[in-house]
PDB file of C-alpha atoms in Angstrom:
ATOM      1  CA  MET P 886      74.871  52.388 133.848  1.00  0.00           C
ATOM      2  CA  GLU P 887      72.890  50.384 131.276  1.00  0.00           C
ATOM      3  CA  ARG P 888      69.850  52.631 131.742  1.00  0.00           C
ATOM      4  CA  SER P 889      71.903  55.794 131.172  1.00  0.00           C
ATOM      5  CA  VAL P 890      73.441  54.311 128.001  1.00  0.00           C
ATOM      6  CA  VAL P 891      69.956  53.448 126.729  1.00  0.00           C
ATOM      7  CA  SER P 892      68.807  56.954 127.703  1.00  0.00           C
ATOM      8  CA  ALA P 893      71.680  58.558 125.859  1.00  0.00           C
ATOM      9  CA  ARG P 894      70.992  56.500 122.756  1.00  0.00           C
ATOM     10  CA  ARG P 895      67.283  57.313 122.832  1.00  0.00           C
ATOM     11  CA  TRP P 896      67.966  61.038 123.323  1.00  0.00           C
ATOM     12  CA  LEU P 897      70.487  61.108 120.507  1.00  0.00           C
ATOM     13  CA  SER P 898      68.183  59.055 118.277  1.00  0.00           C
ATOM     14  CA  ALA P 899      65.274  61.396 118.994  1.00  0.00           C
ATOM     15  CA  GLY P 900      67.396  64.436 118.235  1.00  0.00           C
ATOM     16  CA  VAL P 901      68.851  62.964 115.081  1.00  0.00           C
ATOM     17  CA  VAL P 902      65.446  61.820 113.812  1.00  0.00           C
ATOM     18  CA  GLY P 903      64.025  65.290 114.458  1.00  0.00           C
ATOM     19  CA  VAL P 904      66.867  67.067 112.738  1.00  0.00           C
ATOM     20  CA  VAL P 905      66.920  64.629 109.816  1.00  0.00           C
ATOM     21  CA  LEU P 906      63.198  65.174 109.282  1.00  0.00           C
ATOM     22  CA  LEU P 907      63.701  68.904 109.488  1.00  0.00           C
ATOM     23  CA  VAL P 908      66.645  69.091 107.114  1.00  0.00           C
ATOM     24  CA  ALA P 909      65.263  66.595 104.620  1.00  0.00           C
ATOM     25  CA  GLY P 910      63.771  69.511 102.736  1.00  0.00           C
ATOM     26  CA  CYS P 911      66.258  72.137 103.890  1.00  0.00           C
ATOM     27  CA  GLY P 912      69.342  71.732 101.765  1.00  0.00           C
ATOM     28  CA  GLY P 913      70.111  72.499  98.196  1.00  0.00           C
ATOM     29  CA  VAL P 914      70.220  75.444  95.874  1.00  0.00           C
ATOM     30  CA  THR P 915      67.168  77.351  94.781  1.00  0.00           C
ATOM     31  CA  GLU P 916      66.971  77.266  90.993  1.00  0.00           C
ATOM     32  CA  GLY P 917      67.387  80.661  89.416  1.00  0.00           C
ATOM     33  CA  ALA P 918      68.898  82.145  92.577  1.00  0.00           C
ATOM     34  CA  PRO P 919      72.188  83.957  92.048  1.00  0.00           C
ATOM     35  CA  ALA P 920      75.260  82.399  93.616  1.00  0.00           C
ATOM     36  CA  ALA P 921      76.862  84.381  96.416  1.00  0.00           C
ATOM     37  CA  ALA P 922      80.226  85.945  95.686  1.00  0.00           C
ATOM     38  CA  PRO P 923      83.162  84.491  97.633  1.00  0.00           C
ATOM     39  CA  SER P 924      84.036  86.285 100.837  1.00  0.00           C
ATOM     40  CA  THR P 925      87.173  88.383 100.916  1.00  0.00           C
ATOM     41  CA  THR P 926      87.190  88.972 104.652  1.00  0.00           C
ATOM     42  CA  SER P 927      89.481  87.262 107.089  1.00  0.00           C
ATOM     43  CA  ALA P 928      86.648  86.332 109.470  1.00  0.00           C
ATOM     44  CA  ILE P 929      86.077  82.619 109.976  1.00  0.00           C
ATOM     45  CA  ALA P 930      82.581  81.463 109.043  1.00  0.00           C
ATOM     46  CA  THR P 931      80.627  79.189 111.335  1.00  0.00           C
ATOM     47  CA  PRO P 932      81.012  75.688 109.905  1.00  0.00           C
ATOM     48  CA  ALA P 933      77.388  74.700 110.536  1.00  0.00           C
ATOM     49  CA  SER P 934      75.874  77.538 108.541  1.00  0.00           C
ATOM     50  CA  LYS P 935      77.309  80.196 106.292  1.00  0.00           C
ATOM     51  CA  ALA P 936      74.599  82.727 107.019  1.00  0.00           C
ATOM     52  CA  ALA P 937      72.546  81.656 110.042  1.00  0.00           C
ATOM     53  CA  TRP P 938      73.062  83.282 113.423  1.00  0.00           C
ATOM     54  CA  ASP P 939      75.388  81.166 115.592  1.00  0.00           C
ATOM     55  CA  PRO P 940      73.790  80.277 118.971  1.00  0.00           C
ATOM     56  CA  CYS P 941      77.217  79.349 120.392  1.00  0.00           C
ATOM     57  CA  THR P 942      77.981  83.095 120.432  1.00  0.00           C
ATOM     58  CA  ILE P 943      75.676  83.593 123.429  1.00  0.00           C
ATOM     59  CA  PRO P 944      77.977  84.761 126.265  1.00  0.00           C
ATOM     60  CA  ASP P 945      78.851  82.152 128.888  1.00  0.00           C
ATOM     61  CA  GLU P 946      77.603  84.513 131.604  1.00  0.00           C
ATOM     62  CA  ALA P 947      74.139  84.545 130.006  1.00  0.00           C
ATOM     63  CA  ILE P 948      74.132  80.746 129.682  1.00  0.00           C
ATOM     64  CA  GLU P 949      75.081  80.381 133.340  1.00  0.00           C
ATOM     65  CA  ALA P 950      72.457  82.956 134.414  1.00  0.00           C
ATOM     66  CA  ALA P 951      69.847  80.923 132.490  1.00  0.00           C
ATOM     67  CA  GLY P 952      70.688  77.904 134.630  1.00  0.00           C
ATOM     68  CA  LEU P 953      72.674  75.934 132.051  1.00  0.00           C
ATOM     69  CA  ALA P 954      76.101  74.350 132.565  1.00  0.00           C
ATOM     70  CA  VAL P 955      78.623  76.323 130.493  1.00  0.00           C
ATOM     71  CA  GLU P 956      81.103  73.420 130.536  1.00  0.00           C
ATOM     72  CA  THR P 957      78.637  71.149 128.666  1.00  0.00           C
ATOM     73  CA  LYS P 958      78.513  73.380 125.562  1.00  0.00           C
ATOM     74  CA  ARG P 959      78.908  71.621 122.225  1.00  0.00           C
ATOM     75  CA  GLN P 960      77.964  72.503 118.650  1.00  0.00           C
ATOM     76  CA  ASN P 961      76.604  69.155 117.517  1.00  0.00           C
ATOM     77  CA  ALA P 962      74.502  66.402 119.009  1.00  0.00           C
ATOM     78  CA  ILE P 963      76.737  63.735 117.497  1.00  0.00           C
ATOM     79  CA  GLY P 964      80.297  64.002 116.214  1.00  0.00           C
ATOM     80  CA  GLU P 965      82.193  66.966 114.880  1.00  0.00           C
ATOM     81  CA  GLU P 966      80.435  67.532 111.562  1.00  0.00           C
ATOM     82  CA  PRO P 967      77.432  69.880 111.334  1.00  0.00           C
ATOM     83  CA  ILE P 968      74.055  68.166 111.103  1.00  0.00           C
ATOM     84  CA  SER P 969      73.141  70.319 108.101  1.00  0.00           C
ATOM     85  CA  PRO P 970      74.735  73.237 106.278  1.00  0.00           C
ATOM     86  CA  ASP P 971      71.410  75.090 106.693  1.00  0.00           C
ATOM     87  CA  TRP P 972      71.367  74.993 110.502  1.00  0.00           C
ATOM     88  CA  SER P 973      73.702  76.295 113.177  1.00  0.00           C
ATOM     89  CA  THR P 974      73.403  74.524 116.548  1.00  0.00           C
ATOM     90  CA  CYS P 975      74.586  74.762 120.119  1.00  0.00           C
ATOM     91  CA  ILE P 976      73.665  72.427 122.981  1.00  0.00           C
ATOM     92  CA  TRP P 977      74.001  72.626 126.779  1.00  0.00           C
ATOM     93  CA  SER P 978      72.652  70.646 129.732  1.00  0.00           C
ATOM     94  CA  ASN P 979      71.322  71.909 133.000  1.00  0.00           C
ATOM     95  CA  PRO P 980      73.866  71.929 135.861  1.00  0.00           C
ATOM     96  CA  LEU P 981      75.965  68.891 136.657  1.00  0.00           C
ATOM     97  CA  PRO P 982      76.323  66.450 138.391  1.00  0.00           C
ATOM     98  CA  ASP P 983      72.669  65.469 137.953  1.00  0.00           C
ATOM     99  CA  PRO P 984      71.329  67.006 134.751  1.00  0.00           C
ATOM    100  CA  TRP P 985      67.822  65.968 133.728  1.00  0.00           C
ATOM    101  CA  TYR P 986      67.768  67.641 130.303  1.00  0.00           C
ATOM    102  CA  PHE P 987      69.693  69.002 127.356  1.00  0.00           C
ATOM    103  CA  LEU P 988      68.750  72.246 125.697  1.00  0.00           C
ATOM    104  CA  GLY P 989      69.590  72.801 122.039  1.00  0.00           C
ATOM    105  CA  ILE P 990      69.357  76.079 120.178  1.00  0.00           C
ATOM    106  CA  PHE P 991      68.967  75.722 116.408  1.00  0.00           C
ATOM    107  CA  SER P 992      69.217  78.634 113.970  1.00  0.00           C
ATOM    108  CA  SER P 993      68.571  78.877 110.233  1.00  0.00           C
ATOM    109  CA  LYS P 994      67.795  81.368 107.485  1.00  0.00           C
ATOM    110  CA  HIS P 995      64.482  79.549 107.016  1.00  0.00           C
ATOM    111  CA  THR P 996      61.282  81.058 108.444  1.00  0.00           C
ATOM    112  CA  VAL P 997      58.890  80.115 111.236  1.00  0.00           C
ATOM    113  CA  ASP P 998      56.400  79.137 108.520  1.00  0.00           C
ATOM    114  CA  TYR P 999      58.989  76.753 107.087  1.00  0.00           C
ATOM    115  CA  LEU P1000      59.462  75.235 110.551  1.00  0.00           C
ATOM    116  CA  ARG P1001      55.681  74.838 110.946  1.00  0.00           C
ATOM    117  CA  GLU P1002      55.109  73.350 107.501  1.00  0.00           C
ATOM    118  CA  ARG P1003      58.190  71.190 106.952  1.00  0.00           C
ATOM    119  CA  GLY P1004      59.695  70.674 110.388  1.00  0.00           C
ATOM    120  CA  PRO P1005      59.187  67.716 112.725  1.00  0.00           C
ATOM    121  CA  PHE P1006      57.093  69.849 115.098  1.00  0.00           C
ATOM    122  CA  GLU P1007      53.435  70.654 115.722  1.00  0.00           C
ATOM    123  CA  GLN P1008      51.067  72.486 118.062  1.00  0.00           C
ATOM    124  CA  PHE P1009      52.662  75.926 117.617  1.00  0.00           C
ATOM    125  CA  THR P1010      50.950  78.169 120.150  1.00  0.00           C
ATOM    126  CA  PRO P1011      51.619  81.785 121.158  1.00  0.00           C
ATOM    127  CA  ILE P1012      52.894  82.475 124.667  1.00  0.00           C
ATOM    128  CA  ASP P1013      51.123  85.282 126.540  1.00  0.00           C
ATOM    129  CA  GLY P1014      53.384  88.296 126.956  1.00  0.00           C
ATOM    130  CA  PHE P1015      56.263  86.715 125.001  1.00  0.00           C
ATOM    131  CA  ASP P1016      57.193  86.730 121.320  1.00  0.00           C
ATOM    132  CA  GLY P1017      57.973  83.011 121.077  1.00  0.00           C
ATOM    133  CA  LEU P1018      55.777  80.123 119.928  1.00  0.00           C
ATOM    134  CA  ARG P1019      55.634  76.943 122.020  1.00  0.00           C
ATOM    135  CA  PHE P1020      55.689  73.657 120.085  1.00  0.00           C
ATOM    136  CA  GLN P1021      55.924  69.868 120.496  1.00  0.00           C
ATOM    137  CA  ARG P1022      57.533  67.103 118.439  1.00  0.00           C
ATOM    138  CA  LYS P1023      55.280  65.327 115.911  1.00  0.00           C
ATOM    139  CA  ILE P1024      56.943  62.000 116.692  1.00  0.00           C
ATOM    140  CA  LYS P1025      56.189  61.128 120.296  1.00  0.00           C
ATOM    141  CA  TYR P1026      58.726  59.422 122.523  1.00  0.00           C
ATOM    142  CA  ASP P1027      58.536  58.512 126.177  1.00  0.00           C
ATOM    143  CA  GLU P1028      60.955  61.329 126.876  1.00  0.00           C
ATOM    144  CA  VAL P1029      60.097  64.820 127.972  1.00  0.00           C
ATOM    145  CA  SER P1030      60.414  67.480 125.294  1.00  0.00           C
ATOM    146  CA  CYS P1031      59.186  70.993 124.589  1.00  0.00           C
ATOM    147  CA  GLY P1032      60.384  73.857 122.414  1.00  0.00           C
ATOM    148  CA  ILE P1033      60.011  77.551 121.682  1.00  0.00           C
ATOM    149  CA  ALA P1034      60.542  79.127 118.248  1.00  0.00           C
ATOM    150  CA  PHE P1035      61.297  82.742 117.322  1.00  0.00           C
ATOM    151  CA  GLY P1036      61.167  84.370 113.913  1.00  0.00           C
ATOM    152  CA  HIS P1037      63.713  87.127 113.306  1.00  0.00           C
ATOM    153  CA  ASP P1038      64.936  89.301 110.455  1.00  0.00           C
ATOM    154  CA  GLY P1039      67.606  86.740 109.527  1.00  0.00           C
ATOM    155  CA  GLY P1040      65.402  83.632 109.736  1.00  0.00           C
ATOM    156  CA  VAL P1041      64.209  81.387 112.542  1.00  0.00           C
ATOM    157  CA  LEU P1042      65.671  79.972 115.725  1.00  0.00           C
ATOM    158  CA  TYR P1043      64.309  77.583 118.259  1.00  0.00           C
ATOM    159  CA  LEU P1044      65.168  76.224 121.667  1.00  0.00           C
ATOM    160  CA  ILE P1045      64.247  72.632 122.398  1.00  0.00           C
ATOM    161  CA  LEU P1046      64.493  70.853 125.713  1.00  0.00           C
ATOM    162  CA  ASP P1047      64.907  67.076 125.651  1.00  0.00           C
ATOM    163  CA  GLY P1048      64.990  65.140 128.907  1.00  0.00           C
ATOM    164  CA  TRP P1049      67.098  62.151 129.793  1.00  0.00           C
ATOM    165  CA  ILE P1050      64.978  59.067 130.393  1.00  0.00           C
ATOM    166  CA  SER P1051      67.105  58.094 133.370  1.00  0.00           C
ATOM    167  CA  ALA P1052      66.274  61.355 135.143  1.00  0.00           C
ATOM    168  CA  GLU P1053      62.882  62.477 136.315  1.00  0.00           C
ATOM    169  CA  PRO P1054      61.956  65.994 135.238  1.00  0.00           C
ATOM    170  CA  LEU P1055      62.229  68.430 138.123  1.00  0.00           C
ATOM    171  CA  VAL P1056      59.648  70.797 136.610  1.00  0.00           C
ATOM    172  CA  ASP P1057      57.329  70.880 133.615  1.00  0.00           C
ATOM    173  CA  PRO P1058      59.587  70.850 130.509  1.00  0.00           C
ATOM    174  CA  CYS P1059      57.542  73.574 128.773  1.00  0.00           C
ATOM    175  CA  ALA P1060      57.813  75.822 131.829  1.00  0.00           C
ATOM    176  CA  GLU P1061      61.571  75.169 131.974  1.00  0.00           C
ATOM    177  CA  VAL P1062      62.258  75.874 128.293  1.00  0.00           C
ATOM    178  CA  GLU P1063      60.182  79.053 128.559  1.00  0.00           C
ATOM    179  CA  ARG P1064      62.141  80.140 131.657  1.00  0.00           C
ATOM    180  CA  VAL P1065      65.440  79.584 129.813  1.00  0.00           C
ATOM    181  CA  ALA P1066      64.126  81.315 126.663  1.00  0.00           C
ATOM    182  CA  ARG P1067      63.026  84.369 128.654  1.00  0.00           C
ATOM    183  CA  SER P1068      66.430  84.545 130.332  1.00  0.00           C
ATOM    184  CA  LEU P1069      68.310  84.240 127.018  1.00  0.00           C
ATOM    185  CA  ARG P1070      65.943  86.412 124.933  1.00  0.00           C
ATOM    186  CA  PRO P1071      68.112  89.576 125.175  1.00  0.00           C
ATOM    187  CA  PHE P1072      70.989  87.595 123.612  1.00  0.00           C
ATOM    188  CA  LEU P1073      68.953  86.176 120.702  1.00  0.00           C
ATOM    189  CA  PRO P1074      68.232  87.948 117.390  1.00  0.00           C
ATOM    190  CA  SER P1075      65.309  90.382 117.502  1.00  0.00           C
ATOM    191  CA  SER P1076      61.860  89.291 116.375  1.00  0.00           C
ATOM    192  CA  ASN P1077      60.562  90.374 113.002  1.00  0.00           C
TER     193      ASN P1077
END
């Protein structure tokens, strides 16, 4: 029990540190940019981002087919409030009762270049036969982690797999996040 509590805290800390580093330069208004007119539609905007694609809209059937546990879906790593108004998030784990990782999908109107230059990630490398870019965290933890980023007409999105310390990885985390990304690709915004 103590090890899983420590694992949960380390995973949450790693995720929060990564997101805080990423959003440190994300927020705010661009000087000289016109303000958007208020919406007159009755549609409800995603609370985490007014304009970014919402990864929680991926159909449950697609999530299940990708090998993720639909019942573990949540929009934020911690609490009810969005991590940043610039990012929309959705998080799942692999199937219960013995998950070894969480997979988060993050979406923003920023670009892949923004993610490369100002995000908490490095080692962006193309994947043969696939339009995503594999990356790693700049800050290294003992945990397993690997991600894939996609640019699209509306911005950037990325999938990141973070393993629980208390669970041994069943496969290479980069191979697993790529498998999930390939499965979910038809449900993600198109590449630009």
